[in-house]
Coordinates of C-alpha atoms in Angstrom, one line a residue:
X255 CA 29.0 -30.4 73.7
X256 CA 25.5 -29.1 73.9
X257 CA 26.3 -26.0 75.2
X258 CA 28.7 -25.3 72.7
X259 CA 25.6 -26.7 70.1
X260 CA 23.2 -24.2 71.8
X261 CA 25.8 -21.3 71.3
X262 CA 26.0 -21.7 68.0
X263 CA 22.1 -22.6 67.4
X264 CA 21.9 -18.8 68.9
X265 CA 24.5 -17.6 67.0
X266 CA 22.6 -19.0 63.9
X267 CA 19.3 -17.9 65.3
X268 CA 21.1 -14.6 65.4
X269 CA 21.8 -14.4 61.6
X270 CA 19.3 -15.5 60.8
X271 CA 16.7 -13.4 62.5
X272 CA 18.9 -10.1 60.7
X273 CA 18.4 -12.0 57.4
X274 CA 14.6 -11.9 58.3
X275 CA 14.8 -8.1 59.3
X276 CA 16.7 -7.0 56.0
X277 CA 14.2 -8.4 53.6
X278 CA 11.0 -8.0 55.5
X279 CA 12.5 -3.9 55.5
X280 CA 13.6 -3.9 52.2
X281 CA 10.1 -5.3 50.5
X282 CA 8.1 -3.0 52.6
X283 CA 10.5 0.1 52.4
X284 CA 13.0 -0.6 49.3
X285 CA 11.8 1.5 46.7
X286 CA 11.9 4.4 49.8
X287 CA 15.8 3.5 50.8
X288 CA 16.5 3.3 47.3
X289 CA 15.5 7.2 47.4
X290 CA 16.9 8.1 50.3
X291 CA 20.4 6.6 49.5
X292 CA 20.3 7.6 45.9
X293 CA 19.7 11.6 47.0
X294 CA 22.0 11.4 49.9
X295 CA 25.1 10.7 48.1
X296 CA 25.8 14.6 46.6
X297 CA 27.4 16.0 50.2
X298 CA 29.2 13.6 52.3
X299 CA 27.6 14.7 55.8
X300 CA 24.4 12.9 54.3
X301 CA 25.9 10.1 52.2
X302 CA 27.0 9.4 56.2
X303 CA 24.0 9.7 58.1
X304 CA 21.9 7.7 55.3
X305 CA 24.5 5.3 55.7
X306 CA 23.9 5.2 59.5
X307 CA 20.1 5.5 59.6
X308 CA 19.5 2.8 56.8
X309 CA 21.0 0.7 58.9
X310 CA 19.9 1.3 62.0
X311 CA 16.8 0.2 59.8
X312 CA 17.7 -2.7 58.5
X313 CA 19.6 -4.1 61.4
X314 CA 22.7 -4.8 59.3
X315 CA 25.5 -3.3 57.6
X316 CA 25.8 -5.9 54.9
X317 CA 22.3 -4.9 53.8
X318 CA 23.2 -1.6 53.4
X319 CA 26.6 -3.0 51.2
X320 CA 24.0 -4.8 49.0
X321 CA 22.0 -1.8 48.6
X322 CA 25.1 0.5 48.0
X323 CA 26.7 -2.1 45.8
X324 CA 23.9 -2.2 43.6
X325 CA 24.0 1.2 43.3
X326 CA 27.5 1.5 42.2
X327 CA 27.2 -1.7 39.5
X328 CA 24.1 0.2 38.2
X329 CA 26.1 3.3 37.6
X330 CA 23.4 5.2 39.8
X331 CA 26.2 6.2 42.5
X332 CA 30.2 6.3 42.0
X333 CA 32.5 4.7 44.5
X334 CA 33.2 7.3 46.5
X335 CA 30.3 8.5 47.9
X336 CA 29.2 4.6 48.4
X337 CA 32.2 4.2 50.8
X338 CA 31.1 7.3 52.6
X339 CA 27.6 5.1 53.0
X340 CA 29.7 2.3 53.9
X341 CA 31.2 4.2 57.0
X342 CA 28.2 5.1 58.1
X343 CA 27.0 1.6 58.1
X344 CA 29.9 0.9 60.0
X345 CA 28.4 3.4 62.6
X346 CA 25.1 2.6 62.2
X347 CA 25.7 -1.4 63.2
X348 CA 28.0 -0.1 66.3
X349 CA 24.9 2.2 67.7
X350 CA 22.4 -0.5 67.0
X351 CA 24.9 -2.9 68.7
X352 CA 24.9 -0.6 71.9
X353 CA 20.4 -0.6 71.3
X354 CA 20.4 -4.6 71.4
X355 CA 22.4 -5.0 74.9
X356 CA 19.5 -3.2 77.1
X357 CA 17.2 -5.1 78.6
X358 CA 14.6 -5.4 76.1
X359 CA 13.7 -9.5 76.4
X360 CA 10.0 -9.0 77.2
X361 CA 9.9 -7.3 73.7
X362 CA 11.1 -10.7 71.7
X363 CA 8.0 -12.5 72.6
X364 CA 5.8 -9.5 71.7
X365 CA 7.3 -9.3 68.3
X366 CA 7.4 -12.5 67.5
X367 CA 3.4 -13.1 68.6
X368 CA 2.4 -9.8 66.7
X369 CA 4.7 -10.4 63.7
X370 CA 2.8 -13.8 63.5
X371 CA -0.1 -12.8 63.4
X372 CA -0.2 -10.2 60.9
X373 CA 2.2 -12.6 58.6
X374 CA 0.0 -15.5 58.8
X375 CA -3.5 -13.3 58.2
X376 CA -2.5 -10.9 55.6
X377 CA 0.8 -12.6 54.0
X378 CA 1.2 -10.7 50.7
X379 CA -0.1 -7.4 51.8
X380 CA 2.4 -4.4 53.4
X381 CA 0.8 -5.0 56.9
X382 CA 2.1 -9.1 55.9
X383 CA 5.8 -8.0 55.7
X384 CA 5.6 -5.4 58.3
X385 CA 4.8 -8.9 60.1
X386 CA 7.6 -10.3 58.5
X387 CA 10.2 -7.9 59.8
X388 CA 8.5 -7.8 63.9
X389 CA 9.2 -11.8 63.8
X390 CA 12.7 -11.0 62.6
X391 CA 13.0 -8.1 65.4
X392 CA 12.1 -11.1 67.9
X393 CA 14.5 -13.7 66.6
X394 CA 17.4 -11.0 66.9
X395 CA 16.4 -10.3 70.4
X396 CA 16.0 -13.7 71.4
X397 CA 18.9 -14.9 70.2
X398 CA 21.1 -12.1 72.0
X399 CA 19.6 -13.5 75.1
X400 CA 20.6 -17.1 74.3
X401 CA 24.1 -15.8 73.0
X402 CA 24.8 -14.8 76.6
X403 CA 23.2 -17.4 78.3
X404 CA 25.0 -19.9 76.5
X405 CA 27.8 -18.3 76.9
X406 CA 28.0 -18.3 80.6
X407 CA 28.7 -21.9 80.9
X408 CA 31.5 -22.2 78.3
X409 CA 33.1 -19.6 80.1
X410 CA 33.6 -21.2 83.3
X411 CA 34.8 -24.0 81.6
X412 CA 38.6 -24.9 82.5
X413 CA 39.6 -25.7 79.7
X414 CA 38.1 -22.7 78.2
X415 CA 39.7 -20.6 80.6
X416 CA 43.3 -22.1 80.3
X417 CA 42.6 -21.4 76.4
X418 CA 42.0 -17.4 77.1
X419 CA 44.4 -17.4 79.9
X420 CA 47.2 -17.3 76.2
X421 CA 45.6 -14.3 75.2
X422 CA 47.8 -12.2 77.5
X423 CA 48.0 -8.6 75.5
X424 CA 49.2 -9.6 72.3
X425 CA 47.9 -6.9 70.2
X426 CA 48.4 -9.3 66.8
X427 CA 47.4 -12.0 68.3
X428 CA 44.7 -10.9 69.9
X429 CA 42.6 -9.1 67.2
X430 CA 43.4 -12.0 64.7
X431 CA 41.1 -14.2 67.3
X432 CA 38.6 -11.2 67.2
X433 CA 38.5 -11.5 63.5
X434 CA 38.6 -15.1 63.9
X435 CA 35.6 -15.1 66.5
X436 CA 33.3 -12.6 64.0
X437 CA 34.5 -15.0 60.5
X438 CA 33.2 -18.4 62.5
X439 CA 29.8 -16.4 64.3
X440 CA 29.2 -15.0 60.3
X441 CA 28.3 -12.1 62.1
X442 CA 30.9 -8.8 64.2
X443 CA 27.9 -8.5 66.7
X444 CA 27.8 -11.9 68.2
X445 CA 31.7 -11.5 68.3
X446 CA 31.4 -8.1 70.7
X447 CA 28.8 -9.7 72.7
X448 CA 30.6 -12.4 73.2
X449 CA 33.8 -10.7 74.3
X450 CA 32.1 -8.7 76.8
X451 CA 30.2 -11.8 77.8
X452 CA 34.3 -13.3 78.5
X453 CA 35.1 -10.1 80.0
X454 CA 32.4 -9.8 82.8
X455 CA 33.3 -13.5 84.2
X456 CA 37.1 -12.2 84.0
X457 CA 37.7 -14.7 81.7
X458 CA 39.7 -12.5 79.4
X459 CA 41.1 -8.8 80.7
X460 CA 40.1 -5.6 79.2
X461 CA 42.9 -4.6 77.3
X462 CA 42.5 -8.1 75.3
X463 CA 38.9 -7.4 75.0
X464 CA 39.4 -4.0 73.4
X465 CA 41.5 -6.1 70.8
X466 CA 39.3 -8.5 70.1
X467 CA 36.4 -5.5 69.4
X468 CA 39.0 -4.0 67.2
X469 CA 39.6 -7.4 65.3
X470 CA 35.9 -8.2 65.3
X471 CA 35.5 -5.5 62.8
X472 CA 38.2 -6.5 60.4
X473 CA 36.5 -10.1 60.2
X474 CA 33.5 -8.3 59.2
X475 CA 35.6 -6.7 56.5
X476 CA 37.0 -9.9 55.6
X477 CA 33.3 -11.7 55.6
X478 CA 32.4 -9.2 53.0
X479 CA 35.3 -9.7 51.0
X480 CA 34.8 -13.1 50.8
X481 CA 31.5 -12.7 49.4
X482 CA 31.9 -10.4 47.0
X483 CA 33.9 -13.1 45.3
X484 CA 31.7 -13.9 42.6
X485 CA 29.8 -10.3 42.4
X486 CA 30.4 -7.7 39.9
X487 CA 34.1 -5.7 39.9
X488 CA 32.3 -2.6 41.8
X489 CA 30.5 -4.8 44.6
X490 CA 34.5 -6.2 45.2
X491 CA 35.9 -2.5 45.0
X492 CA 33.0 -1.3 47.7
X493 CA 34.3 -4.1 49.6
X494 CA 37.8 -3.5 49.1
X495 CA 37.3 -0.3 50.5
X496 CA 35.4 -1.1 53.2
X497 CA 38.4 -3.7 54.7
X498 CA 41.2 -1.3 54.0
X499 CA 39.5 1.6 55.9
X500 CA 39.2 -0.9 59.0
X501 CA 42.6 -1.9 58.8
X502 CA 43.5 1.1 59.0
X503 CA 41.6 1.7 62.1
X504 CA 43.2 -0.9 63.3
X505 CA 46.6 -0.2 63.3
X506 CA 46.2 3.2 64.4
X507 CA 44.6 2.1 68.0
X508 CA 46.0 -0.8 68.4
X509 CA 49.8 0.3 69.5
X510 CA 47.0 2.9 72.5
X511 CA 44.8 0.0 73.5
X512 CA 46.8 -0.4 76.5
X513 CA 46.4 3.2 77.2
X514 CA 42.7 2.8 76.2
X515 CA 42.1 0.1 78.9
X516 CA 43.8 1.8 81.3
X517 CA 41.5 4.9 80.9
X518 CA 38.1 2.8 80.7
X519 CA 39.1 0.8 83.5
X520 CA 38.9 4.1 85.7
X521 CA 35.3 4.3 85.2
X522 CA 32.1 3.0 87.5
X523 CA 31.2 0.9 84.6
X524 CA 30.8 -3.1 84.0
X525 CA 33.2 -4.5 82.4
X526 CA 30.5 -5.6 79.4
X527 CA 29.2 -2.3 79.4
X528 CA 32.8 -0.7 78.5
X529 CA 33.4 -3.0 75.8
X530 CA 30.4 -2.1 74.3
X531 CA 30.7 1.7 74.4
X532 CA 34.4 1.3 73.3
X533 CA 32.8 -0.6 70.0
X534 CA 30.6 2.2 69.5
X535 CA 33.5 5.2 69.9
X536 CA 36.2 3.5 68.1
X537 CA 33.9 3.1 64.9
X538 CA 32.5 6.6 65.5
X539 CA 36.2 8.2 65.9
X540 CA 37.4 6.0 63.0
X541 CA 34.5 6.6 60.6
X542 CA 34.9 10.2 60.7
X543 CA 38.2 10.5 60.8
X544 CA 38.9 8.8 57.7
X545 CA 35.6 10.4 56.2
X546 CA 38.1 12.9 54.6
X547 CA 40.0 9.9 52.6
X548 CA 36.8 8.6 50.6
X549 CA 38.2 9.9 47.5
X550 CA 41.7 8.7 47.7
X551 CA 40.4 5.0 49.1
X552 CA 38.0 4.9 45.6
X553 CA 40.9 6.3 43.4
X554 CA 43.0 2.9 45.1
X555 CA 40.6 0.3 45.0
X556 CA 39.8 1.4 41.8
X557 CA 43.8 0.7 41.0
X558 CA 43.5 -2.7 42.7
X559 CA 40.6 -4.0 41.5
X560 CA 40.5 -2.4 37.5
X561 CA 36.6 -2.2 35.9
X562 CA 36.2 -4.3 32.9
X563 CA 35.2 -3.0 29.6
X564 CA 31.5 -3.2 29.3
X565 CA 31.7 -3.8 25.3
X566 CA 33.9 -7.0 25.3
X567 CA 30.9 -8.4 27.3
X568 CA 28.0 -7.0 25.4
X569 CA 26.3 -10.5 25.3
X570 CA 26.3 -10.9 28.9
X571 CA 23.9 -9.3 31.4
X572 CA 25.4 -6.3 33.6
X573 CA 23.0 -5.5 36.3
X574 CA 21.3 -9.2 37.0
X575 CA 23.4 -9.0 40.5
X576 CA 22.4 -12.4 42.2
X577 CA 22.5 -10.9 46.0
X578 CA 19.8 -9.2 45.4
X579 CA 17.8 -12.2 44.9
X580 CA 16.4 -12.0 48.3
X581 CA 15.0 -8.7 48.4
X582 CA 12.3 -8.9 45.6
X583 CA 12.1 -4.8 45.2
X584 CA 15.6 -4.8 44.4
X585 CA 15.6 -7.4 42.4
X586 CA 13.4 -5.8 40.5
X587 CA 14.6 -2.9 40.0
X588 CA 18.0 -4.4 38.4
X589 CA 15.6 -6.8 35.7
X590 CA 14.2 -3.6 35.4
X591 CA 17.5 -2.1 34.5
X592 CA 18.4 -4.2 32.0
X593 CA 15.0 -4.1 30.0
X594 CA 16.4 -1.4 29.3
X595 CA 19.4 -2.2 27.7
X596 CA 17.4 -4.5 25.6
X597 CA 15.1 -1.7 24.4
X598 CA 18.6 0.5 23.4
X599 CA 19.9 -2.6 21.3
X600 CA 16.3 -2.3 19.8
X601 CA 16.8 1.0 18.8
X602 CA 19.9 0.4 17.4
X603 CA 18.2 -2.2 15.2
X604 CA 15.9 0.2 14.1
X605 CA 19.0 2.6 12.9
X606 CA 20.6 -0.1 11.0
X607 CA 17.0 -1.1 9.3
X608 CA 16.5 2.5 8.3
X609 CA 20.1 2.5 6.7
X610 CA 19.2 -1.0 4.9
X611 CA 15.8 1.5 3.0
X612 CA 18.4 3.8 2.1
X613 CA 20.1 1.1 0.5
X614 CA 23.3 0.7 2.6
X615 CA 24.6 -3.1 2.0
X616 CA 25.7 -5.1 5.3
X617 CA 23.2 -3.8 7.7
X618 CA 21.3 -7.4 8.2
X619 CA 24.9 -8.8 9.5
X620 CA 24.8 -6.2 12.1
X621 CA 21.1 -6.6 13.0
X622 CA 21.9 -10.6 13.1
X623 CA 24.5 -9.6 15.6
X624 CA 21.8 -7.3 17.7
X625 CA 19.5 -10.4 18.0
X626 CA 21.9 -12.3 19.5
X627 CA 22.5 -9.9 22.4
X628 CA 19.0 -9.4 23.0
X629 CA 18.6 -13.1 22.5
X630 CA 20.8 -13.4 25.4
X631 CA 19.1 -10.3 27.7
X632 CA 16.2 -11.7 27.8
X633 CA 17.3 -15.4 28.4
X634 CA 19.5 -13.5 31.8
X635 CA 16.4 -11.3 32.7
X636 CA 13.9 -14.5 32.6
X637 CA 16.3 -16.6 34.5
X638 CA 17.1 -13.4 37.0
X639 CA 12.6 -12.8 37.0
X640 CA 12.3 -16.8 37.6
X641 CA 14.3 -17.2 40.7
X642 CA 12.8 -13.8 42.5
X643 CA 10.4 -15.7 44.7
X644 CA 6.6 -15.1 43.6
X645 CA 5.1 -16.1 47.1
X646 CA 7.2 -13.4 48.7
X647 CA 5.9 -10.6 46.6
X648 CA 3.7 -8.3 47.5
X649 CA 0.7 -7.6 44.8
X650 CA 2.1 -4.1 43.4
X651 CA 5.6 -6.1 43.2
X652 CA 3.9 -9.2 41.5
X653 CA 2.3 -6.6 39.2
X654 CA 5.9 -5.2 38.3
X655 CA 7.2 -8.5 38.0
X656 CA 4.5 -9.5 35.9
X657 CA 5.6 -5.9 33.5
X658 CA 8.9 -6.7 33.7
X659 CA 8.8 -10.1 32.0
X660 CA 5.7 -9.2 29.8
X661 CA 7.9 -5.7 27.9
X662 CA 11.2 -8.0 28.1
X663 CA 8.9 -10.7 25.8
X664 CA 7.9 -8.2 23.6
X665 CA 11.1 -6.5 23.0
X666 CA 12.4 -10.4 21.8
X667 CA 9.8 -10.5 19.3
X668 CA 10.4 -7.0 18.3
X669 CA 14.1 -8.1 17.7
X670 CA 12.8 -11.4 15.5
X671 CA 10.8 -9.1 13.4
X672 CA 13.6 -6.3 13.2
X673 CA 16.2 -8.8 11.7
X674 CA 13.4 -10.4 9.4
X675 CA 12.4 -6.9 7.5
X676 CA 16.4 -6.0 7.8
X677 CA 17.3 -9.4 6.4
X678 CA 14.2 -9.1 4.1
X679 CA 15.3 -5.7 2.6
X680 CA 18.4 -6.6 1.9
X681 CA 17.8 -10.0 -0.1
X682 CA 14.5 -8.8 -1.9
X683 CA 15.3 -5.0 -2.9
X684 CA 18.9 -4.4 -2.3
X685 CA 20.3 -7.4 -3.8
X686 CA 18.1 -7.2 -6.8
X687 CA 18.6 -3.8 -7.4
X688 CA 15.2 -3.2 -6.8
X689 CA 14.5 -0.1 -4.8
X690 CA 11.2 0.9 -3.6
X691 CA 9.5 3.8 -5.5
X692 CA 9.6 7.6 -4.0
X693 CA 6.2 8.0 -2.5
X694 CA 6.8 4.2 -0.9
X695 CA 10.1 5.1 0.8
X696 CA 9.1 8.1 2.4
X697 CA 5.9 6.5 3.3
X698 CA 8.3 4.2 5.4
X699 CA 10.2 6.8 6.5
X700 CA 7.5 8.4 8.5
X701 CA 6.1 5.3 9.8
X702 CA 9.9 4.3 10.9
X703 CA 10.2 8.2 12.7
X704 CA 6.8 7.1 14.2
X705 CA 8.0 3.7 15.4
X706 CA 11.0 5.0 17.3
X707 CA 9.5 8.0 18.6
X708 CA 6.7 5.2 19.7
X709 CA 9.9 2.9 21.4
X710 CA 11.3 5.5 23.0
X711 CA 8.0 7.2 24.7
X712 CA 7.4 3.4 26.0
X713 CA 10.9 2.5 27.5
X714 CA 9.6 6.0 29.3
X715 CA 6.4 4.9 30.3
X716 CA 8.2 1.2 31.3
X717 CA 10.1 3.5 33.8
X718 CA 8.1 6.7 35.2
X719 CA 4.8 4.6 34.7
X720 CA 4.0 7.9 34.0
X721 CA -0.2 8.0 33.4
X722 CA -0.1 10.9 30.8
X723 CA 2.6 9.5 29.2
X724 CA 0.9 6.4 29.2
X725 CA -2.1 7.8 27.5
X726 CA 0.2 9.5 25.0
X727 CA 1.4 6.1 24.0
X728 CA -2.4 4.6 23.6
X729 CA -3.2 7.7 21.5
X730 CA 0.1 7.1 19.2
X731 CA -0.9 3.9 18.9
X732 CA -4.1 4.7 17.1
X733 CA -2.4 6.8 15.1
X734 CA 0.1 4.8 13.6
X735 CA -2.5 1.9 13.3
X736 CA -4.9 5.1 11.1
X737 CA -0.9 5.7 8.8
X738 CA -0.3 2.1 7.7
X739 CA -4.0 1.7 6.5
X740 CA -3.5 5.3 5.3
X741 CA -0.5 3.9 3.5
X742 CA -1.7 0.3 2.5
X743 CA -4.0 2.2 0.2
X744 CA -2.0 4.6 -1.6
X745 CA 0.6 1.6 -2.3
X746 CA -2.6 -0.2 -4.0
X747 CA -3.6 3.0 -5.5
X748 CA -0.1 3.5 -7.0
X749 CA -0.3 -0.4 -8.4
X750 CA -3.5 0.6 -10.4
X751 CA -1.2 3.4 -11.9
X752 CA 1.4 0.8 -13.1
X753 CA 4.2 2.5 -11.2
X754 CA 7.0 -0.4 -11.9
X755 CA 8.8 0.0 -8.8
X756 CA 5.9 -0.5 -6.2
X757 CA 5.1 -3.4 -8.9
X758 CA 8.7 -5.0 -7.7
X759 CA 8.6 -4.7 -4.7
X760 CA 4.5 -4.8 -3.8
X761 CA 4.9 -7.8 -1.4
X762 CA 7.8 -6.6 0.5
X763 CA 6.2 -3.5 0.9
X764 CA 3.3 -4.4 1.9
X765 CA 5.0 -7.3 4.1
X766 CA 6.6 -4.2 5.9
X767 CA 4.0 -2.9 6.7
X768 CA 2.4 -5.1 8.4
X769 CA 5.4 -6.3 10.5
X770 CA 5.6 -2.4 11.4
X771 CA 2.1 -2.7 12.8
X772 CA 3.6 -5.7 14.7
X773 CA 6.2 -3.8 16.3
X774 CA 3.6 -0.4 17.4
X775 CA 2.0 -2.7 19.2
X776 CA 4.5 -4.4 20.9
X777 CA 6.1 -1.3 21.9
X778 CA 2.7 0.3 23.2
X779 CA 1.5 -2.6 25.3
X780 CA 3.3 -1.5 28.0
X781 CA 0.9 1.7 28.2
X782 CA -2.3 -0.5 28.7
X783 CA -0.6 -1.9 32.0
X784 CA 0.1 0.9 33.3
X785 CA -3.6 2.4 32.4
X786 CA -5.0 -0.7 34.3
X787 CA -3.2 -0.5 37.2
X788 CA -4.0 3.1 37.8
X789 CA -7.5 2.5 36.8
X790 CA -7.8 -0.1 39.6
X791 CA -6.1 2.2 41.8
X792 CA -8.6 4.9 41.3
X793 CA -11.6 1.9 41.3

């Protein structure tokens, strides 16, 4: 009972120590992958070899799938070219698998002493989570030792041995244990090493080891299935994908795996050695053989698993994706995202209040309506900002965090004060058929051309954190501030004149424009952040 405990304390060690790897990579590098995948995905040749060298990087294909996934919900990459990622990740995790099985033990101590060290003294700086990731590299290594050492034991067991002893070249049968052995270890890895671990004591024979490799994979196809259950319809059809194209590896080798054997047991090889290498070929051969099929595989899973229609959910967030919790630069990037959305829904409150001056009834049902969804935004993207954990971030990241939540805030208020002058409008001069004089409304007019040319230049900056930009911004601000006093005092002017209609509707007008004010410089804080950042930078 307590080998079988230590076997799957390694096992967990194992996952564990990958978990470690993939975030302490993707908060040190994930802006840089993000690049790399995003302007890899035009030719296939290098949507596959990004696929392969991220992660060969990361030390797991299922960070990879995140990172593709992502992609794919955020519209930044279509489903085709992220399977062609995918099945270079397949690759990618065989070669690394093939890495991990030298003899590299007197490099697990190393990493984990020097990983500690540098996570321990400088814990929120890049050299921290470089740190991070070498303590991860020394879990992974370590536990690969413990896998086959714990291992050896169990095998010799009798009753472990009469249990093999079934698996007699049942092709079926045989990879349904593989998948079986990669669905319980959470991880295809530990289910190869395992195999050839049962193949070198002659536990098992070759040709059922070859199955099991083969099934290993498909439970890794099945594991991601399984927990793209509750992720967004593109995360499922990436995954989709990704099983279908390793069943169909599948049942194309598996009716030659005897001949396969047969072949690999004519070389001067170990037996754990050939399982290995056989891992690595079959999900070279299989990757680019069905490289070719990307297109038709998307045009399927696409059939299988339909995409929902964005405007039946247009109160609900639509790139908040959960898994990407755990890697803060990700994470940020999709709160990031859907700022965004909240500054278009803006903008489309501004069209509406610009109807509502030219007197068009109805608009302030159709702002209240606007409020809501970015009522809702910004509750997601608070929630979303809230769970990213602070102590993990690095201080540029807490300084985009901090962004982030600051322009989300201020796009909510600008809402509140979008459907208060809308609403306002249309109860104090529409419905009492008191329109504002000619020199008034086109007074408005410019500011409103101002204020959206003002919202637009800072979802930019919010983005690029562009510095001229930025200082583009801090100028417009100025200048709007200079028009409304501009305009305050030609409204007063035209009050000493007697003009009736600035008479009727004086405190609306003036009430406009200072909630106009209010709105400039919501939208322009965003420029002073970004001018203090780069300030310090240059300090």
């Amino acid at each position: 009972m307590l080998i079988l405990l230590n076997l799957l304390a390694a096992i967990a060690l194992l996952v564990w120590g990958t978990q470690i790897v993939r975030s302490g990579i993707m908060r040190v590098f994930g802006a840089d992958l993000r690049r790399v995948l995003s302007r890899s995905v035009e030719k296939k040749p290098f949507a596959f070899l990004a696929g392969i060298g991220v992660t060969a990087l990361v030390q797991s294909s299922n960070a990879t799938t995140l990172l593709v996934t992502s992609f794919v919900a955020q519209n930044l990459m279509t489903l085709t070219p992220a399977l062609t990622v995918i099945l270079g990740a397949d690759v990618g995790t065989a070669l690394m698998a093939r890495v991990l099985t030298y003899d590299l033990s007197w490099l697990s101590p190393l990493f984990i002493f020097i990983g500690v060290i540098l996570f321990i003294s400088r814990k929120q700086s890049r050299a921290g989570q470089i740190g991070h990731t070498c303590i991860g590299l020394g879990l992974i290594l370590l536990a690969l030792q413990l896998i086959v050492e714990a291992s050896r034991p169990i095998t010799h067991a009798a009753g472990v041995q009469i249990l093999f002893s079934s698996l007699t070249g049942d092709i079926l049968l045989d990879a349904l244990v593989g998948a079986f052995f990669a669905m319980v270890s959470y991880s295809s890895l530990a289910a190869v090493l395992i195999t050839a671990t049962l193949t070198t004591t002659e536990v098992i024979a070759l040709k059922v080891a070859l199955c099991l490799v083969v099934g290993a994979n498909i439970g890794s196809g099945i594991l991601a299935l399984l927990n793209s259950g509750k992720a967004s319809v593109e995360s499922k059809q990436v995954a989709l994908g990704s099983l279908l194209f390793k069943l169909m590896g599948a049942v194309v080798v598996l009716p030659f795996i005897g001949i396969f054997a047969h072949q690999l047991d004519k070389l001067t090889v170990s037996s754990a050695n050939l399982v290995i290498l056989f891992h690595v070929f079959y999900n070279v051969v299989r990757c680019l053989l069905l490289l070719p099929l990307t297109e038709k595989m998307a045009s399927l899973c696409q059939r299988w698993i339909p995409t929902g229609h964005h405007d039946s959910e247009k109160c609900t967030t639509r790139y908040l994706d959960r898994a990407a919790l755990d890697t803060p630069s990700l994470a940020l990037v999709n709160a990031a995202r859907e700022t965004l959305r909240m500054g278009d829904i803006i903008e489309k409150m501004m069209v509406s209040l610009k109807r509502a001056f030219q007197g068009q009834q109805g608009e302030e049902k159709i702002v209240t309506r606007y409020d809501d969804e970015v009522d809702a935004l910004y509750t997601g993207i608070k929630l979303y900002l809230a769970q990213i954990p602070k102590e993990d971030l690095q201080q540029q990241e807490s300084e985009r965090w901090a962004e982030i939540f600051n322009t989300a805030v201020n796009l909510e208020q600008a809402g509140d004060i979008l459907e208060t002058m809308t609403v306002d409008v249309a109860a104090k001069s529409l419905a009492n058929q008191k329109p504002f004089s000619t020199e008034g409304l086109e007074e408005l007019k410019i500011l409103y051309d101002n204020l959206l040319e003002n919202l637009q230049l800072s979802l930019s900056v919010f983005i690029s954190q562009d510095l001229d930009a930025a200082r583009r911004l801090r100028r417009s601000k100025h200048h709007f501030r200079r028009l409304t006093q501009r305009y305050s005092l030609t409204h007063v002017e035209r009050l000493s004149h007697q003009n009736k209609q600035s008479l009727e509707t004086s405190s609306l007008h003036l009430g406009l424009l200072g909630e106009m004010k209010r709105l400039n410089s919501l939208f322009c804080s965003v420029a002073y952040g970004v001018l203090d950042h780069r300030e310090a930078d240059e300090e």
